[in-house]
Structures are given as C-alpha cells and as structure tokens.
Short mmCIF file of C-alpha atoms in Angstrom, two decimals:
data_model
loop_
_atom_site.label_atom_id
_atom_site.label_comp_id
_atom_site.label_asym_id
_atom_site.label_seq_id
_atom_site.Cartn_x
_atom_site.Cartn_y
_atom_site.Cartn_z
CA UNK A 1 -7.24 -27.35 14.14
CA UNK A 2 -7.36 -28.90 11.29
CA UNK A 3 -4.67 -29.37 9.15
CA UNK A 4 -5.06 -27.01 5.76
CA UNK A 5 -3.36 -28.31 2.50
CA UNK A 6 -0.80 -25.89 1.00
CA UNK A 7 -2.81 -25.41 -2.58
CA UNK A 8 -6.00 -23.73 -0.13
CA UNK A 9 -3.51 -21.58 2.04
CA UNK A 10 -1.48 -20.38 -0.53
CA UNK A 11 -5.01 -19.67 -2.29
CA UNK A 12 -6.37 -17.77 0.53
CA UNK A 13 -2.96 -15.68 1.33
CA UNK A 14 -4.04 -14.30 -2.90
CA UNK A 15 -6.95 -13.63 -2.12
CA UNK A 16 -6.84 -12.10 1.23
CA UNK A 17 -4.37 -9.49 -0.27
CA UNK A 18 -6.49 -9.00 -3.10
CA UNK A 19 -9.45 -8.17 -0.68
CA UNK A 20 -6.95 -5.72 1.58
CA UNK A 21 -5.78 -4.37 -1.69
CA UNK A 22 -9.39 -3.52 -3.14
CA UNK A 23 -10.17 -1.65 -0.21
CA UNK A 24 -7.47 0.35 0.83
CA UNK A 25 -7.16 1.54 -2.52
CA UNK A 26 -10.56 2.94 -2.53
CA UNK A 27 -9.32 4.30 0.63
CA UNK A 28 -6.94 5.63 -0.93
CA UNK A 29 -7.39 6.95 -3.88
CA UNK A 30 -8.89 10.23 -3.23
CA UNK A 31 -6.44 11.20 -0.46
CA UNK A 32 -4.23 13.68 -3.47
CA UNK A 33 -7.72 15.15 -4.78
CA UNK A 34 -10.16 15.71 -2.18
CA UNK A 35 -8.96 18.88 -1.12
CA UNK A 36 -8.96 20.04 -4.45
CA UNK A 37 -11.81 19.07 -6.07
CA UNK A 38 -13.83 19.53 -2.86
CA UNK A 39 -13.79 22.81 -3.43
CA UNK A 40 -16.01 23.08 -5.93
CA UNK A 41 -19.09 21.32 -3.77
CA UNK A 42 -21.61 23.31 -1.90
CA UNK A 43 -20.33 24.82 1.81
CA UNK A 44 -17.07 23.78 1.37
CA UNK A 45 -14.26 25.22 3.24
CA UNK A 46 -10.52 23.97 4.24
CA UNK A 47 -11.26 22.68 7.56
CA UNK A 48 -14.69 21.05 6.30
CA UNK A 49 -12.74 19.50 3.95
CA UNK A 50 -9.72 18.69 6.14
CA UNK A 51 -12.76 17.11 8.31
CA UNK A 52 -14.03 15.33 5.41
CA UNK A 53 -10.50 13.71 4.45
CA UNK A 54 -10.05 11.99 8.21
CA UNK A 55 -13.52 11.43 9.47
CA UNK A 56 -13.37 7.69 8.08
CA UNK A 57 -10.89 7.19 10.87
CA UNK A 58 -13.25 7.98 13.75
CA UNK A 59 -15.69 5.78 12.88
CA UNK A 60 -13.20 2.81 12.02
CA UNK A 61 -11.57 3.48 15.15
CA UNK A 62 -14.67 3.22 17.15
CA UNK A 63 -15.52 -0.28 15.21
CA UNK A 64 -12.44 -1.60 14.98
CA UNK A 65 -12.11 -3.39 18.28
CA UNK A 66 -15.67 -5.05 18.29
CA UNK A 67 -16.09 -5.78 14.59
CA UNK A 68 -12.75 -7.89 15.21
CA UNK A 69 -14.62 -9.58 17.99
CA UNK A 70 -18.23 -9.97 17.10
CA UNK A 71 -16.07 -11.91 14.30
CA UNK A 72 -14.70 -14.19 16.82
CA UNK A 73 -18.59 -15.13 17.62
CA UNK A 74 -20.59 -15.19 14.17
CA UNK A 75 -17.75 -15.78 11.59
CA UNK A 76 -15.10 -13.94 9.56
CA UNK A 77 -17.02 -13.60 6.28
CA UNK A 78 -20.52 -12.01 7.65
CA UNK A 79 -18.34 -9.67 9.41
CA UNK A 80 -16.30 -8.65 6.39
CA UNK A 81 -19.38 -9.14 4.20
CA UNK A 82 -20.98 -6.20 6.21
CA UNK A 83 -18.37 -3.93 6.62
CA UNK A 84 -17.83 -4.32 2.79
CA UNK A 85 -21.63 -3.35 2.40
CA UNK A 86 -21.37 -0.59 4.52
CA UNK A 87 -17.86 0.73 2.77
CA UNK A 88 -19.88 0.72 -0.57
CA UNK A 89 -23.15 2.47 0.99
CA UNK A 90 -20.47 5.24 2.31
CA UNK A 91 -18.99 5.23 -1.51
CA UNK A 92 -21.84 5.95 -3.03
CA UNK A 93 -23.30 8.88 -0.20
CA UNK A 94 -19.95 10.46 -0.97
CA UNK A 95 -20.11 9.84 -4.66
CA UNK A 96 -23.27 11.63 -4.92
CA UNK A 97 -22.81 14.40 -2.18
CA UNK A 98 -23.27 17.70 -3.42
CA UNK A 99 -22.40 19.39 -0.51
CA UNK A 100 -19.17 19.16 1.96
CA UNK A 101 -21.94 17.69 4.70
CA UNK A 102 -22.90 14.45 2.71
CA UNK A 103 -19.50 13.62 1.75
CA UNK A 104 -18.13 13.85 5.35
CA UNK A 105 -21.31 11.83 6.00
CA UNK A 106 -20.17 9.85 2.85
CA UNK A 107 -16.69 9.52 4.43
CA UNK A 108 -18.12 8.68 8.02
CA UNK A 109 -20.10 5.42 6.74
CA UNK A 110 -16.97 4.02 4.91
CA UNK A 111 -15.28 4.24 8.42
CA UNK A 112 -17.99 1.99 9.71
CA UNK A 113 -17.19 -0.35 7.03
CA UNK A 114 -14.20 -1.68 9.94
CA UNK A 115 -13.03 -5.33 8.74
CA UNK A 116 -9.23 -4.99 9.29
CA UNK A 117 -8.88 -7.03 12.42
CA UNK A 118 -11.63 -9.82 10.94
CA UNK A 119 -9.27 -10.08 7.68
CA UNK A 120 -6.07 -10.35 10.20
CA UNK A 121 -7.96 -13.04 11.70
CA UNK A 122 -8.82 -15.00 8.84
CA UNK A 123 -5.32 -15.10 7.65
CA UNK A 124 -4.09 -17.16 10.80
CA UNK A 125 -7.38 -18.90 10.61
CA UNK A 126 -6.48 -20.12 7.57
CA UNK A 127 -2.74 -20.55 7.61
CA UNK A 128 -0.23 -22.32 9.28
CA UNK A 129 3.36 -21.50 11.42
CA UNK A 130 5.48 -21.98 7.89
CA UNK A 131 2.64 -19.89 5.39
CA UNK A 132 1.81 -16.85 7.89
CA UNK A 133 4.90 -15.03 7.98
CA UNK A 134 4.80 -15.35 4.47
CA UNK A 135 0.86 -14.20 4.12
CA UNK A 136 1.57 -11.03 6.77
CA UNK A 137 4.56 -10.14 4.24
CA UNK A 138 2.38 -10.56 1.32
CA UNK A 139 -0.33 -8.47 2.93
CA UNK A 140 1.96 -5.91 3.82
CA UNK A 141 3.47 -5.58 0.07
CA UNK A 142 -0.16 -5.26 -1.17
CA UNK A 143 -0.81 -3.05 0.86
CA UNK A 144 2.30 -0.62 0.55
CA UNK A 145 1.59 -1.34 -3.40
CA UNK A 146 -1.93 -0.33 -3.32
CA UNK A 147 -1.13 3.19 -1.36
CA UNK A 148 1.39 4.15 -4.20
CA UNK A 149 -1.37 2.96 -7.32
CA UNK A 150 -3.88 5.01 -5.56
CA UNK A 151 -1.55 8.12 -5.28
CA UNK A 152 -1.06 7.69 -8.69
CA UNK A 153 -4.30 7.07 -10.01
CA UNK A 154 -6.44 9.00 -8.01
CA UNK A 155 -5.33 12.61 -9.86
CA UNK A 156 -5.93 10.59 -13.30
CA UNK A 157 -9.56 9.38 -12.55
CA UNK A 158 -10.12 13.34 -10.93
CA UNK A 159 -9.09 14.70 -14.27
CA UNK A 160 -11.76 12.51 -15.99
CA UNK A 161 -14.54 12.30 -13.74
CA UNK A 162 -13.37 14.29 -10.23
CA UNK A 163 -14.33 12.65 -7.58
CA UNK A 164 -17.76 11.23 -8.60
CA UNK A 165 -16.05 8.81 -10.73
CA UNK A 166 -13.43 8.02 -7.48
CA UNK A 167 -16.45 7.20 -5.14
CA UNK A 168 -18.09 5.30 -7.61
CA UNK A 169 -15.21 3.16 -8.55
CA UNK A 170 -13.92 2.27 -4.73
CA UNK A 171 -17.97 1.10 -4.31
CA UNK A 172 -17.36 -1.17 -7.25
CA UNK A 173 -14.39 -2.50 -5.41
CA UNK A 174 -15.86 -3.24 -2.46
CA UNK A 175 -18.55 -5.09 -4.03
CA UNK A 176 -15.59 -6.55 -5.67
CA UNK A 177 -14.33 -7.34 -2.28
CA UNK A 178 -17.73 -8.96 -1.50
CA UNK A 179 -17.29 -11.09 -4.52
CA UNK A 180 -13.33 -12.42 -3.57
CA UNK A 181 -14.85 -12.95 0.05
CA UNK A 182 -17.57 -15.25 -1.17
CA UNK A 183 -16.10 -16.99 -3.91
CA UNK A 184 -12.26 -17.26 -3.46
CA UNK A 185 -11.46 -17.27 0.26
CA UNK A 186 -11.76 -20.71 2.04
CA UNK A 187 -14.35 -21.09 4.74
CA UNK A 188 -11.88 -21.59 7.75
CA UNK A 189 -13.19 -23.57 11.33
CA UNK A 190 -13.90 -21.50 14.20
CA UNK A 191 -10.89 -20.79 16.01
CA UNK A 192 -10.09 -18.55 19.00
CA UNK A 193 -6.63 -17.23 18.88
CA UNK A 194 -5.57 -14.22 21.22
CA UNK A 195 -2.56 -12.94 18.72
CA UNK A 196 -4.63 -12.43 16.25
CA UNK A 197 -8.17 -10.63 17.49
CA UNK A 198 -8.57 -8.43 20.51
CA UNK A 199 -10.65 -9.59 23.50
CA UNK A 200 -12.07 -7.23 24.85
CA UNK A 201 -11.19 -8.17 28.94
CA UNK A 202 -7.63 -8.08 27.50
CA UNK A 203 -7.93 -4.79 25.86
CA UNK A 204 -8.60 -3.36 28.68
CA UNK A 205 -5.65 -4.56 30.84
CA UNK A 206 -3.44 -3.61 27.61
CA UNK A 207 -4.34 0.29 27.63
CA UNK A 208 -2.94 -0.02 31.20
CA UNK A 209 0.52 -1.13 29.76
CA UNK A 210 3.12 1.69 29.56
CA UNK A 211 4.78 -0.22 27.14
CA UNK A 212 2.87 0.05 24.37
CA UNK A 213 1.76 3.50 24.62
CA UNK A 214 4.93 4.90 22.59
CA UNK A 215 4.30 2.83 20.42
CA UNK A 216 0.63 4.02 20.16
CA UNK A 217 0.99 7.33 20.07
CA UNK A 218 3.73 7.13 17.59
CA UNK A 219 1.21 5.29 14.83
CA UNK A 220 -1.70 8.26 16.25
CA UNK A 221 1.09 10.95 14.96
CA UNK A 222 2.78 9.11 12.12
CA UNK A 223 -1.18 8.76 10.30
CA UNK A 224 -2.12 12.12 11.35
CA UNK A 225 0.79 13.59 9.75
CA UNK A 226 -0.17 11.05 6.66
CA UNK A 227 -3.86 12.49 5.93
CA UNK A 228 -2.55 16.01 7.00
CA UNK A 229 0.43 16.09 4.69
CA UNK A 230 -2.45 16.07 1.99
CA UNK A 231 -4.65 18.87 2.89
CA UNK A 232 -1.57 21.14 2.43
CA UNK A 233 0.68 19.42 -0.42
CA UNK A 234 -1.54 19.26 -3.25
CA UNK A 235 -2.47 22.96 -2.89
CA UNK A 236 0.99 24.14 -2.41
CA UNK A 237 1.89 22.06 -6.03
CA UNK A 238 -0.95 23.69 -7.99
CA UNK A 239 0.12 27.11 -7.01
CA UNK A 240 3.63 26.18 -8.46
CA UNK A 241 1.50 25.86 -11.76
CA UNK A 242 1.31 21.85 -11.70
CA UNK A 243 -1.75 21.02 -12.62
CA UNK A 244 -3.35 18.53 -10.64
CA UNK A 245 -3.94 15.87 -13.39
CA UNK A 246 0.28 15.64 -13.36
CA UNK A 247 0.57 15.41 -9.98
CA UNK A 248 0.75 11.28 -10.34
CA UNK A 249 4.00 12.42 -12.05
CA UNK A 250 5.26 13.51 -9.23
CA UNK A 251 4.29 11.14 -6.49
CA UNK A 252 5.38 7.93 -8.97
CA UNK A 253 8.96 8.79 -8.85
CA UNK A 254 9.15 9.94 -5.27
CA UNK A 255 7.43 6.63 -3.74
CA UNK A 256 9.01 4.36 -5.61
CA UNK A 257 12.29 5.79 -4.52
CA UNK A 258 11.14 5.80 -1.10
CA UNK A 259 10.19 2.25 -1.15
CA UNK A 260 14.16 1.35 -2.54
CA UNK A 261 15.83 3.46 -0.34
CA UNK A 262 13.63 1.87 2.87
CA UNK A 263 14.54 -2.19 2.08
CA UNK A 264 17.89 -1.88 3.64
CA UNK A 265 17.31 -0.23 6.31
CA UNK A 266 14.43 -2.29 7.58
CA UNK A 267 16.76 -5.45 6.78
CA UNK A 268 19.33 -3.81 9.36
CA UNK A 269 16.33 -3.32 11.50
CA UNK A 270 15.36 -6.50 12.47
CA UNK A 271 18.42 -8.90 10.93
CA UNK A 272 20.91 -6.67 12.95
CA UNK A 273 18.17 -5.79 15.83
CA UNK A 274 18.77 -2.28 15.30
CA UNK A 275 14.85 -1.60 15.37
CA UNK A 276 15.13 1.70 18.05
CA UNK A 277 17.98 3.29 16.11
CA UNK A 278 16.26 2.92 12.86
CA UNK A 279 12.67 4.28 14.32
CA UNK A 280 14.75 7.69 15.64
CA UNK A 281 16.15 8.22 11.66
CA UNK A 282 12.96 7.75 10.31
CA UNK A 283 11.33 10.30 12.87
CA UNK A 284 14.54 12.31 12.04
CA UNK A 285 13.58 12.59 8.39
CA UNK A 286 10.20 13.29 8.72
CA UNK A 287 11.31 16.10 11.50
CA UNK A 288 13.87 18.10 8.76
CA UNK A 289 11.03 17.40 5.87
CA UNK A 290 8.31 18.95 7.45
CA UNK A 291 10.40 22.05 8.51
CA UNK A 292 11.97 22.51 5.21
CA UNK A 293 8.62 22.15 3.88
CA UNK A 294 7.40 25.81 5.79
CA UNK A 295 9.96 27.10 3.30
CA UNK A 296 9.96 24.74 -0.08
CA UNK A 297 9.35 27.65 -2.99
CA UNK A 298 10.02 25.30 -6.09
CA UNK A 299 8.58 21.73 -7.65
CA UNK A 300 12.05 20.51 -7.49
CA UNK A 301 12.22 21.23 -3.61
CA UNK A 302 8.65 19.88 -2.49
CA UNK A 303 9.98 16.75 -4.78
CA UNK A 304 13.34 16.25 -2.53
CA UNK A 305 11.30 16.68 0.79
CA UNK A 306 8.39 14.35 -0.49
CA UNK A 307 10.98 11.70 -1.13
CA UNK A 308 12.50 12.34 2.41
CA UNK A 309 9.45 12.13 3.80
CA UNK A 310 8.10 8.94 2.50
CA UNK A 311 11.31 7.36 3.21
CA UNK A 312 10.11 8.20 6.92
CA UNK A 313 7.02 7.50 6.71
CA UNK A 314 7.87 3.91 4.70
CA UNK A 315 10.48 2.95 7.46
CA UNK A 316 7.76 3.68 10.78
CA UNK A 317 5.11 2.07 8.92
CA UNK A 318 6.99 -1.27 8.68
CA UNK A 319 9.14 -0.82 11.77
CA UNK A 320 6.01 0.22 14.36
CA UNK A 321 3.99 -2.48 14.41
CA UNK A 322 6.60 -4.85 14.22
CA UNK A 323 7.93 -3.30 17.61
CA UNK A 324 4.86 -3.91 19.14
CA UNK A 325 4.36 -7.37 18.47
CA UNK A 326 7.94 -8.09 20.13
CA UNK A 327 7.16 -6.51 23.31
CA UNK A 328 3.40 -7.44 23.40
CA UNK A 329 2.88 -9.74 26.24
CA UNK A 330 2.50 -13.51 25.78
CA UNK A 331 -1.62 -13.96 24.48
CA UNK A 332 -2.11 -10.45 24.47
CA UNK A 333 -1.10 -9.50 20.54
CA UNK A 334 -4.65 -9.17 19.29
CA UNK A 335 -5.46 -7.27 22.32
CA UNK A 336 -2.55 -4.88 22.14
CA UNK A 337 -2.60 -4.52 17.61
CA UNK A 338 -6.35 -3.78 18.42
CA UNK A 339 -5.31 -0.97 20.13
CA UNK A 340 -2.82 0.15 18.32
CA UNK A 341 -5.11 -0.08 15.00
CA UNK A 342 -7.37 2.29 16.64
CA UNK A 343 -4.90 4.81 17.70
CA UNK A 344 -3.59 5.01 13.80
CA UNK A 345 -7.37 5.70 12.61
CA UNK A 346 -8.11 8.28 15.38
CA UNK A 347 -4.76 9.60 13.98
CA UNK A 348 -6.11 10.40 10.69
CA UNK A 349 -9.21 11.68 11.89
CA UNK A 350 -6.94 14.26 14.26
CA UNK A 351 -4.55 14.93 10.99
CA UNK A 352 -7.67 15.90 8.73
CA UNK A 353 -9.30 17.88 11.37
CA UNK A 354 -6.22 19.87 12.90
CA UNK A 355 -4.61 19.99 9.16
CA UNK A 356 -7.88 21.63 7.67
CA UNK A 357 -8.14 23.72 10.68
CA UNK A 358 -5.09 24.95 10.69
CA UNK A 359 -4.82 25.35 6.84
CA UNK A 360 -7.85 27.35 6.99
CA UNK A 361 -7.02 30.24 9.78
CA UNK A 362 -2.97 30.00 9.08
CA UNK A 363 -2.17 28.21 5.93
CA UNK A 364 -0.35 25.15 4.83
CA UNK A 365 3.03 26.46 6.69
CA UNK A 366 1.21 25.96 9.85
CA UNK A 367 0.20 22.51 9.21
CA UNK A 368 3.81 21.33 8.86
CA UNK A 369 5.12 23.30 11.71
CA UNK A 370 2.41 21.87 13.60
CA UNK A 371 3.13 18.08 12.90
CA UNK A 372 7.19 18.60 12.80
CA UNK A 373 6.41 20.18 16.72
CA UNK A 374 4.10 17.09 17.67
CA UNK A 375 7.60 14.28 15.73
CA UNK A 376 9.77 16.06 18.11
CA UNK A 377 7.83 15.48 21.03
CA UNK A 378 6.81 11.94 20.01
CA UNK A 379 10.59 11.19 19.72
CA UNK A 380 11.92 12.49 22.46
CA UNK A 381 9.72 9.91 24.39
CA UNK A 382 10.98 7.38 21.65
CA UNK A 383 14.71 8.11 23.17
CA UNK A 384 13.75 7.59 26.26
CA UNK A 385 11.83 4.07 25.41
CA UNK A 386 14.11 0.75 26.13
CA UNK A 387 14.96 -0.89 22.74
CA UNK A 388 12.50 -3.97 21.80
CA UNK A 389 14.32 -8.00 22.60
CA UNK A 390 13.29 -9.48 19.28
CA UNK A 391 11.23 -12.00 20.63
CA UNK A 392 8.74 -13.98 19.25
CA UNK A 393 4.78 -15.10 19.62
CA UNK A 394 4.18 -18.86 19.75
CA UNK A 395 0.98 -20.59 20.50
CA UNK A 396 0.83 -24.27 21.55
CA UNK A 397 -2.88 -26.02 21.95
CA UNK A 398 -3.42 -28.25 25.30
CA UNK A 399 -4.95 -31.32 25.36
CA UNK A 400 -5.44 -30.96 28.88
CA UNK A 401 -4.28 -28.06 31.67
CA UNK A 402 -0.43 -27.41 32.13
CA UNK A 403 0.66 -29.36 35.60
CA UNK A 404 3.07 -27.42 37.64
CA UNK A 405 6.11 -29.35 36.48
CA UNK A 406 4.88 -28.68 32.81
CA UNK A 407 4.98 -24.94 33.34
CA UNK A 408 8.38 -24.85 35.37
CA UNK A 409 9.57 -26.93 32.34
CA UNK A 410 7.88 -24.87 29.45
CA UNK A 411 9.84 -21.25 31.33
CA UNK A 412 12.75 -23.34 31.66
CA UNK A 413 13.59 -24.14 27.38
CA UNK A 414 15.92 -21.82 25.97
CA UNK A 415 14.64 -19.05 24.80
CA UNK A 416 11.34 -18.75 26.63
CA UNK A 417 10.71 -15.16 27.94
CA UNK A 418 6.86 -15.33 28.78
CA UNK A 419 4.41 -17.99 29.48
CA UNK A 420 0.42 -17.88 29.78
CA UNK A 421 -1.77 -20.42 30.17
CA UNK A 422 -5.61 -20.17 28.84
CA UNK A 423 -7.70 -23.33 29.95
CA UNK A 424 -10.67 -21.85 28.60
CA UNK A 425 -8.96 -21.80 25.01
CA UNK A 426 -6.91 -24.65 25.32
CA UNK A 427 -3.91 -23.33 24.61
CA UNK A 428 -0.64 -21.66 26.25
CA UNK A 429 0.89 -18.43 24.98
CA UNK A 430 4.89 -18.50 24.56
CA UNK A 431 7.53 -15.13 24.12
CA UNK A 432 10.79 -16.54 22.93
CA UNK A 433 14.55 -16.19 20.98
CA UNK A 434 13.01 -18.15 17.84
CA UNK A 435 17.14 -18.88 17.36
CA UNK A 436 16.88 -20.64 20.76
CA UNK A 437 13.62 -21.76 20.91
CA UNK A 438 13.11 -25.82 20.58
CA UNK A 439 9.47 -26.00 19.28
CA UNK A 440 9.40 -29.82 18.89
CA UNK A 441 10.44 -29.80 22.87
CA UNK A 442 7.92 -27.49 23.86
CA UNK A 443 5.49 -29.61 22.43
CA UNK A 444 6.86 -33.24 23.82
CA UNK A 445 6.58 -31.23 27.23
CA UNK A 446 2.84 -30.27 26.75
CA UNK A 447 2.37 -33.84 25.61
CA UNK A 448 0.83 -32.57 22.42
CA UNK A 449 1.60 -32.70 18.56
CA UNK A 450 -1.29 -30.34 17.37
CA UNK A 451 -0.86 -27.15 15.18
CA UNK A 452 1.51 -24.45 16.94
CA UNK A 453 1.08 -20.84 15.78
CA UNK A 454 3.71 -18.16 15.54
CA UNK A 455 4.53 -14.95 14.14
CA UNK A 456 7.18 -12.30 14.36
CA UNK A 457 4.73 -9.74 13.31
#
C-alpha cells in the first residue's frame, strides 16, 4: 500500500467524522420526540410507534454485513454514496408521512441506508498504524458528541416544526454527507483487509465462536434498552408537567455529567486491564436505574436515574466493542465487529418493538422492569465470561508465502498470541502484548518492510 502523507490522513480522519457525525445525528435526533409527536399522525398507537422508533435497525442489520462487503468489490464511496441516497429517500418518506405506516416505512428505508462498516473501512484504507488509533478515537468522540447534540436539539426543532422539520433536516445532512464524501475524503487504493470489513466465509465461522456471543448479546440488550428507554421517558416527563420543548434541559446536564463521570473509569479499564470488572458496574447501574425508574414520581428523581443510567450506558458503549476486538481471533475482526454491528441494530429494532408493546398493554413501568429482567440475565452470563488478555491486532503484508521456519519464528516473538496466514491476501494476521511485541522483528522475519496495520480497537 501506498504510503499516504500525513496532511491527506489527518484530512480524511475530519472528514470521516464529519460524515459519521452528519448521519447519526439525523439518526438521532428524533429519538426524544417521536413518541410524542407521533401521536398526533393518522393510526398511531404506542406499539406502532415503538415499531416506528426501532425499525431502522432491522433493515441496517440485514445490510450491514454485505454493504461492508460489496464495498470491498466496487469501492468505498459508491457504497456510501448509496446508502447516503437511500438514508435521505427514507428522510423525506418519513418527513412527509401522514400516517404511523409511512413513517415506519419512512424509518425502514433509512435502515437500508447501511454504510457503517464501508466508513470503518475507509478509515484504515486511508490511514496508517500511528493515525488509526487516533482516527477510531476521533470517530468515537464524534460520535458520542453527536448523540448528546441530537438529544438536545431534537425537542428544540419539534417545538418549531415537529417532526417534519426533523426529517427534513437529517435528509439535508445526508446529502450533506454525499457532499463531504465526494469532495473532502481522499480516494484511497483498493485494499483488502480482514480487521476492518467482514467476509462473509469468515462470518460464518465467527457466529460459531462462543466467545463472542456475550459480547453480542450484551450490545443486542444494551441498544434495545437505548431506543426503549425513549418510548417510556419522554412520556413519563410530560406528565410531570415538563413540557417537551424543555426536555433538552434536562438531558444537557445529565449527559454531559455522564460523559465526566465515565473518562476514569474507562482509563482504569484498559490502562489497569480491569475491562470485566468495569463492564459488571456499568450493567450494575443500569440494573438499579431501571428498577428505581418503575417507581421515580418526581423530575428531580427521573434526573438522578437518567444520569445513572447514561453513566452505564456511556461505560458499555466504549468498553464492548473494545472487548471484542481483544479476543477476536487473528484476521477475523471485520468478520466478528460485522456481527456484532448487526446484533446492536437488531437490538434497537427489539427495544422499539417490545418497548411500544409493552408500553401500550402495561405502561412505561413494564418497559423498565422488562429491560432491568433481560441486564440481569445478560450479566449473570457476563460473570461467568473469562476476562479479555488485552491483546492486540497487527497485520503484516507478504511478499511471498510464510516458510515453515518463518511461522515457527513469527509464534515464537514475544508477545505473539495468534498467527494466520492469508496467501490469497498477502498478508499474515498477528494477536499480541503490544508492550512485548517487536514489530520491526516481525517484519525482518517476513523479509518485508511494507505498511503493517494495527489497532487496539
């Protein structure tokens, strides 16, 4: 691969986030409203709403896997292109939906709109070892950032233009999206690397490892919970008399809290390797929030268990997916966050439907008693699940096929967990101790001084 200078990759790590954070705020931004202001369009109904609110994570489950590697064939940017094009199409159904049937049809179509795993892709296309721990960290922030903005404004634009005006605006910024894509974002070479897009022979021996599945299901309950949480909350606040235009001044305060409060414990996380122990609090806190919140009577409570549970919610977001990338196997962390991604978008589809389901026939204290039952569960398995060895992904290319006495030496460095070899791809797959690893050894060994990729991520 050719080398990239720092000016373009520190270019396309900008824009990249700014793509990621044009989306998922359009994503976002009607999570607090919806089940609000849905109310007032034709058949609507609690669990037709609740429908409504997760539906976008069926279809982007179902797409997410292949759009990542029909990328891999025909390019990055058509595939983002498209799925940007089909996000706005789905913006605009929704936007002008007069009934609860063409905004979950609305809703559906920006599902199919599935470029997460092509925009992965692109950043280690078009970064190197030193610039893409950086770019994932960047990424992350924007993303974390954009979640709280759209909390925020979403109940402002309602109170101006409900959520007409909220549809509208997130197809403006994926046309936006369109625009960064084209014009901003380098044009990378075509590259094959299995740590950052799923193949699909891979996928399928990776929903046969054990391993993961905790993991999985813990991201399937943590984003049910997520679009859930909002088919109760909101209504539960505007029967307390806040109206739902001040609602942003309640979830500013709270998340930005929650975001202080998680930095040092996700430092002790991975600095002190403490990742398992941190996981169980964060389940913990989620677990007492959602029971106290069968019982929360006042603004002040529902602001002390919102701040709990974002705290939560914060701390398995960052710490999840980091797990899984440790114990991934060696050339199998596309395959395995492919899956993963998947699970956390049928996740919201399951919290919408169950949450408006529930809320409909039992009301909103059945929704949280609901999700607290389905934390305990989920971590009671996490007690029983080994701790993750904080290893890392490394990726060397070949200039020819590994010789027996090249791969005994390769498993033989200090550090080195995992080896596999991919002749088609020209390039062997490394787990190791980064502290121990010797990178510029591993290469002399594999007689090669191309780019090597790793991430911790």
């Amino acid at each position: 691969m050719t080398a990239i200078p720092e000016s373009a990759q520190q270019r396309a790590i900008a824009s990249l986030a700014a793509l990621y954070t044009l989306r998922m705020l359009g994503l976002f931004m009607v999570l607090p409203v919806l089940m609000l202001d849905g109310l007032t369009l034709k058949d609507a109904t609690p669990q037709l709403l609740g429908l409504a609110m997760g539906v976008y994570g069926l279809t982007q489950a179902l797409l997410q896997i292949p759009a990542g590697a029909l990328s891999d064939r025909i390019g990055r940017k058509p595939v983002i292109v498209v799925g940007l094009l089909i996000f706005a199409a789905g913006s605009l159904i929704a936007a002008h939906a007069d009934s609860v049937y063409g905004l979950i049809i609305g809703r559906a179509l920006q599902g199919g709109g599935a470029i997460a795993s092509a925009i992965m892709a692109l950043v280690t296309d078009l970064t190197n070892e030193q610039s893409r721990m950086k770019a994932m960290a960047f990424i992350g922030a924007s993303i974390g950032l954009s979640f709280s903005v759209a909390l925020v404004l979403g109940p402002w634009l309602s109170s101006i233009g409900g959520l007409s005006l909220i549809f509208t605006l997130t197809g403006v910024l994926a046309l936006g999206g369109i625009a960064v894509t084209l014009l901003l974002i380098p044009s990378p070479p075509k590259t094959h690397h299995r740590d950052s897009v799923a193949v699909l022979s891979e996928v399928r021996l990776q929903l046969a490892n054990g391993s993961l599945w905790p993991l999985n299901i813990g991201v399937f309950v943590l984003h049910a919970l997520m679009v859930a949480i909002f088919v109760a909350i909101p209504l539960q606040l505007t029967r307390l008399d806040l109206p739902a235009e001040q609602h942003s001044y309640l979830y500013l305060p709270v998340l930005l809290l929650a975001f202080a409060l998680m930095v040092p414990l996700i430092i002790i996380a991975e600095k002190r390797r403490q990742m398992k122990n941190v996981v169980l609090i964060a389940a913990t806190l989620i677990l007492i929030a959602l029971l106290l919140m069968t019982q929360a009577a006042t603004l002040w409570q529902w602001a002390g268990l919102m701040l709990i549970y974002f705290l939560g919610f914060n701390l398995m977001e960052a710490s999840l997916p980091s797990w899984l990338s440790k114990i991934a196997p060696a050339g199998a962390k596309g395959s395995a966050m492919g899956i993963y991604s998947s699970m956390q978008f049928l996740g919201a589809f399951a919290g919408g439907s169950i949450g408006g389901w529930a809320l409909s026939y039992w009301g909103a204290s059945s929704v949280f008693a609901i999700f607290a039952a389905a934390v305990l569960l989920w971590g009671l398995l996490m007690v029983a699940t080994p701790p993750p060895r904080h290893l890392t992904s490394v990726r060397l290319a070949l200039l020819q096929p590994l010789t027996q006495y090249q791969h005994r030496a390769l498993l033989a460095l200090s550090g080195v967990a995992e080896l596999t070899e991919l002749p088609e791809e020209q390039a062997v797959y490394l787990k190791v101790t980064a502290s121990e690893f010797d990178q510029e050894l591993a290469q002399a060994i594999t007689h090669t001084t191309g780019e090597s990729y790793g991430s911790q991520r």
